[in-house]
Coordinates of C-alpha atoms in Angstrom, one line a residue:
M1 CA 13.7 6.9 35.4
V2 CA 10.1 6.5 34.2
S3 CA 10.1 9.8 32.5
S4 CA 13.5 9.0 30.8
A5 CA 12.1 5.7 29.5
W6 CA 9.0 7.4 28.2
G7 CA 11.2 10.0 26.6
R8 CA 13.1 7.3 24.8
V9 CA 9.9 5.7 23.6
A10 CA 8.8 9.1 22.3
V11 CA 12.0 9.4 20.3
Y12 CA 11.5 6.1 18.6
G13 CA 7.8 7.1 18.0
R14 CA 8.9 10.3 16.3
M15 CA 11.5 8.5 14.2
I16 CA 8.9 6.1 12.7
K17 CA 6.1 8.7 12.7
F18 CA 3.9 6.3 14.6
S19 CA 0.9 8.5 14.2
H20 CA 1.0 7.8 10.5
S21 CA -0.1 4.2 11.2
I22 CA -3.5 5.8 10.8
F23 CA -3.0 5.5 7.0
A24 CA -2.8 1.8 6.4
L25 CA -4.3 0.2 9.6
P26 CA -8.0 1.3 8.9
F27 CA -7.7 -0.3 5.5
A28 CA -6.4 -3.6 7.1
L29 CA -9.3 -3.5 9.5
A30 CA -11.8 -2.8 6.7
S31 CA -10.5 -5.8 4.8
A32 CA -10.7 -7.9 8.0
S33 CA -14.4 -6.9 8.4
L34 CA -15.1 -8.0 4.9
A35 CA -13.4 -11.3 5.4
A36 CA -15.1 -11.9 8.7
R37 CA -18.5 -12.9 7.2
E38 CA -17.4 -16.5 7.7
G39 CA -16.6 -15.9 11.3
F40 CA -13.5 -14.7 13.2
G41 CA -11.9 -14.6 16.7
W42 CA -11.2 -11.4 18.5
S43 CA -7.7 -12.6 19.1
Q44 CA -7.2 -12.5 15.3
I45 CA -7.9 -8.8 15.3
G46 CA -5.3 -8.3 18.0
W47 CA -2.7 -10.2 16.1
I48 CA -3.5 -8.4 12.9
V49 CA -2.9 -5.0 14.7
L50 CA 0.3 -6.3 16.1
A51 CA 1.5 -7.5 12.7
M52 CA 0.7 -4.2 11.3
V53 CA 2.6 -2.2 13.9
G54 CA 5.6 -4.6 13.7
A55 CA 5.7 -4.4 9.9
R56 CA 5.4 -0.6 9.7
S57 CA 7.8 0.1 12.6
A58 CA 10.4 -2.2 10.9
A59 CA 9.9 -0.5 7.6
M60 CA 10.2 2.9 8.9
G61 CA 13.2 2.2 11.0
F62 CA 15.0 0.5 8.1
N63 CA 14.0 3.5 5.9
R64 CA 15.6 5.8 8.3
L65 CA 18.9 3.7 8.3
A66 CA 19.0 3.5 4.5
D67 CA 18.4 7.3 4.1
Q68 CA 20.5 8.7 6.9
A69 CA 23.1 10.3 4.7
I70 CA 20.5 11.6 2.3
D71 CA 18.3 13.0 5.1
A72 CA 21.3 14.7 6.6
R73 CA 21.9 16.6 3.4
N74 CA 18.2 17.6 2.9
P75 CA 17.2 20.7 4.9
R76 CA 13.7 19.4 5.3
T77 CA 14.9 16.1 7.0
A78 CA 18.2 17.1 8.6
A79 CA 16.6 17.3 12.0
R80 CA 15.4 13.7 12.0
E81 CA 16.6 11.5 14.8
L82 CA 19.4 9.7 13.1
P83 CA 20.9 12.7 11.3
R84 CA 21.0 14.8 14.4
G85 CA 22.3 12.0 16.6
A86 CA 19.3 11.5 18.9
L87 CA 19.6 7.8 18.0
A88 CA 22.6 5.6 17.2
R89 CA 22.5 3.3 14.2
G90 CA 23.0 0.3 16.4
D91 CA 19.9 1.2 18.4
V92 CA 17.8 1.6 15.3
W93 CA 19.0 -1.7 13.9
A94 CA 18.0 -3.4 17.1
F95 CA 14.6 -1.7 16.9
V96 CA 14.1 -2.9 13.3
L97 CA 15.0 -6.6 14.1
I98 CA 12.7 -6.6 17.1
S99 CA 9.8 -5.1 15.0
A100 CA 10.4 -7.6 12.3
G101 CA 10.3 -10.3 14.9
V102 CA 7.0 -9.0 16.2
L103 CA 5.6 -9.3 12.6
V104 CA 6.7 -12.9 12.2
L105 CA 5.4 -13.9 15.6
A106 CA 2.0 -12.3 14.9
A107 CA 1.9 -14.0 11.5
A108 CA 2.8 -17.3 13.1
R109 CA -0.1 -16.9 15.5
L110 CA -2.6 -16.1 12.7
N111 CA -2.1 -19.1 10.3
P112 CA 0.6 -20.9 8.3
L113 CA 0.0 -18.9 5.1
C114 CA 0.6 -15.6 6.9
L115 CA 3.8 -17.0 8.4
A116 CA 5.0 -18.2 5.0
L117 CA 4.3 -14.9 3.5
S118 CA 5.9 -12.7 6.2
P119 CA 9.4 -12.8 4.7
A120 CA 7.9 -11.5 1.4
A121 CA 6.1 -8.7 3.2
L122 CA 9.4 -7.7 4.9
A123 CA 11.2 -7.8 1.5
I124 CA 8.7 -5.5 0.0
V125 CA 8.7 -2.9 2.8
F126 CA 12.4 -3.0 3.2
G127 CA 13.1 -2.9 -0.6
Y128 CA 11.0 0.3 -1.0
S129 CA 13.8 2.3 0.8
Y130 CA 16.2 1.8 -2.2
T131 CA 13.8 2.3 -5.1
K132 CA 14.2 6.0 -5.3
R133 CA 17.9 5.5 -6.2
F134 CA 16.9 3.9 -9.6
T135 CA 13.3 4.5 -10.5
P136 CA 10.7 7.4 -10.4
L137 CA 8.1 4.7 -9.7
S138 CA 9.2 4.5 -6.1
H139 CA 5.7 6.0 -5.1
L140 CA 4.0 2.9 -6.5
V141 CA 6.4 0.6 -4.6
L142 CA 5.5 2.5 -1.4
G143 CA 1.8 2.0 -2.4
L144 CA 2.5 -1.8 -2.7
A145 CA 4.1 -1.8 0.7
L146 CA 1.0 -0.4 2.3
A147 CA -1.3 -2.5 0.0
V148 CA 0.1 -5.6 1.8
A149 CA -2.0 -4.5 4.8
P150 CA -5.5 -5.2 3.5
V151 CA -4.4 -8.4 1.7
G152 CA -2.6 -9.7 4.8
A153 CA -5.6 -8.9 7.0
W154 CA -7.9 -10.9 4.7
L155 CA -5.6 -13.8 4.7
A156 CA -5.4 -13.7 8.5
I157 CA -9.1 -14.2 8.7
R158 CA -9.8 -16.4 5.7
G159 CA -6.5 -18.2 5.1
R160 CA -6.9 -18.0 1.4
F161 CA -6.7 -15.4 -1.5
A162 CA -9.8 -13.9 -3.1
P163 CA -10.5 -11.0 -5.5
E164 CA -11.9 -8.6 -2.8
P165 CA -8.6 -8.0 -0.9
L166 CA -6.6 -7.8 -4.1
V167 CA -9.0 -5.0 -5.4
L168 CA -8.8 -3.2 -2.1
G169 CA -5.1 -3.6 -2.0
L170 CA -4.8 -2.0 -5.5
A171 CA -7.0 0.8 -4.3
V172 CA -4.7 1.5 -1.4
L173 CA -1.6 1.2 -3.8
L174 CA -3.0 4.0 -6.0
W175 CA -4.1 6.1 -3.1
V176 CA -0.7 5.9 -1.4
A177 CA 1.1 6.5 -4.7
G178 CA -1.0 9.5 -5.3
F179 CA -0.4 11.2 -2.0
D180 CA 3.2 10.3 -1.9
T181 CA 3.7 11.9 -5.3
I182 CA 2.1 15.1 -3.9
Y183 CA 4.4 14.9 -0.9
A184 CA 7.5 14.4 -3.0
C185 CA 6.8 17.6 -4.9
Q186 CA 8.5 19.6 -2.1
D187 CA 11.8 17.7 -2.7
A188 CA 11.8 17.9 -6.4
E189 CA 14.9 20.1 -6.8
F190 CA 16.8 18.3 -4.0
D191 CA 16.1 15.0 -5.7
R192 CA 17.4 16.3 -9.0
R193 CA 20.6 17.6 -7.4
E194 CA 21.2 14.3 -5.6
G195 CA 20.5 12.1 -8.6
L196 CA 17.4 10.6 -6.8
H197 CA 14.3 9.6 -8.7
S198 CA 10.7 10.6 -8.1
L199 CA 7.8 11.6 -10.4
P200 CA 8.1 15.3 -9.6
A201 CA 11.9 15.3 -10.3
R202 CA 11.4 13.4 -13.6
L203 CA 8.2 15.0 -14.9
G204 CA 8.1 18.4 -13.1
V205 CA 5.7 19.3 -10.3
A206 CA 2.8 20.2 -12.5
R207 CA 2.7 17.0 -14.4
A208 CA 3.4 15.0 -11.3
L209 CA 0.3 16.5 -9.6
L210 CA -1.8 15.6 -12.7
L211 CA -0.6 12.0 -12.5
A212 CA -1.4 12.0 -8.7
R213 CA -5.0 13.0 -9.6
L214 CA -5.1 10.0 -12.1
F215 CA -3.8 7.7 -9.4
H216 CA -6.5 8.9 -7.0
A217 CA -9.3 8.5 -9.6
G218 CA -8.2 5.0 -10.1
A219 CA -8.3 4.3 -6.4
V220 CA -11.9 5.6 -6.2
L221 CA -12.9 3.3 -9.1
L222 CA -11.4 0.4 -7.5
L223 CA -13.2 1.1 -4.2
L224 CA -16.4 1.2 -6.3
T225 CA -15.5 -2.1 -7.9
L226 CA -15.3 -3.7 -4.4
Y227 CA -19.0 -2.9 -4.0
A228 CA -19.7 -5.0 -7.0
L229 CA -17.8 -8.0 -5.7
T230 CA -19.2 -8.3 -2.1
P231 CA -22.6 -7.8 -0.6
L232 CA -22.5 -4.4 1.1
H233 CA -25.2 -1.9 2.2
P234 CA -25.4 1.1 -0.1
V235 CA -24.1 3.3 2.7
Y236 CA -20.7 2.0 1.5
L237 CA -21.2 4.1 -1.6
V238 CA -21.7 7.2 0.6
G239 CA -18.4 6.4 2.2
V240 CA -16.6 6.1 -1.1
S241 CA -18.3 9.4 -2.3
A242 CA -16.9 11.0 0.9
V243 CA -13.4 9.6 0.1
A244 CA -13.6 11.0 -3.5
A245 CA -14.7 14.4 -2.2
L246 CA -11.8 14.6 0.3
L247 CA -9.3 13.6 -2.4
A248 CA -10.7 16.3 -4.6
Y249 CA -10.3 18.8 -1.8
E250 CA -6.7 17.5 -1.1
H251 CA -5.8 18.2 -4.7
S252 CA -7.3 21.7 -4.5
L253 CA -4.9 22.6 -1.7
V254 CA -1.8 22.0 -3.7
R255 CA -0.7 23.7 -6.9
A256 CA 2.6 23.6 -8.8
D257 CA 3.2 27.2 -7.8
D258 CA 2.0 26.8 -4.2
L259 CA 3.1 23.8 -2.1
S260 CA 2.6 25.6 1.3
R261 CA -0.4 23.4 2.3
I262 CA 1.2 20.0 1.6
D263 CA 1.2 19.1 5.3
V264 CA -2.6 19.6 5.5
A265 CA -3.2 17.6 2.3
F266 CA -0.8 14.8 3.3
F267 CA -1.4 14.3 7.0
T268 CA -4.8 15.6 7.9
L269 CA -7.0 14.7 4.9
N270 CA -5.4 11.3 4.3
G271 CA -6.0 10.5 8.0
W272 CA -9.7 11.3 7.6
I273 CA -9.9 9.3 4.4
S274 CA -8.6 6.1 5.9
V275 CA -10.7 6.4 9.2
G276 CA -13.8 7.5 7.2
Y277 CA -13.4 4.5 4.9
L278 CA -13.1 2.1 7.8
A279 CA -16.2 3.6 9.5
S280 CA -18.4 3.4 6.3
T281 CA -17.2 -0.2 5.5
L282 CA -17.9 -1.4 9.1
L283 CA -21.4 0.2 8.9
A284 CA -22.0 -1.3 5.4
V285 CA -21.0 -4.8 6.5
W286 CA -23.2 -4.5 9.6
L287 CA -26.3 -3.2 7.8
A288 CA -25.9 -6.0 5.1
R289 CA -25.8 -8.8 7.6
P290 CA -28.6 -11.4 7.2
T291 CA -31.6 -11.0 9.5
L292 CA -33.2 -13.8 11.2

């Protein structure tokens, strides 16, 4: 019975690619650390993490529902849980509704502004799933969906908007748009046949990869801008330099005539980027704290 229950949990975890939470969550925690200069409660961090997990789980589950028929026709995605029948649509709908409820509950426990904005956050993350049906800018909408994380984390701590989380959110938007453009290169031909929109399908793989480089250059510039907006130890600049180096290496792995290392570029390096950025930001905040 226990093994069966854990097996079911594992199926849901694979469906939503739970391990990919490593992409957005560190940026949310980095934003929370910047906001916490005015004080915070440890319970706030717990509710922020729960809100993140709820939002991302709801978004991924909804995406799988919206794309079930498309995924079934794509050889790369045909083995996903819904197309191959490992999960029923009713089960996934229940999962999405419960996950969305977790986000709303966590937002309510944080502050009234977070609660009021939680429907907007859900609208963004759900709406992304349909954008590739009508615009090649869907990668930027995915970036917006993940950019909600650092902005929301700041609001959870401070309860008001400020330039810092907006700059960090824009950096996340461009970072995600860049690596999602790279990832979409492997489906360029399929997207054209299906009438779906992506930058690689519209521009061709070579030009899409060039645009991804520009997105990532913009992300690095925005991370540097954040240093000018908030008091941070110079070790932060070391962290941003490491992010820039990893992004450069990521682009060196992928060429228009060789997409064989996309998984390394997408999964491994972007995980290191997000975790490394969190670590350098935490250290920069701690080293910049006032001494008595």
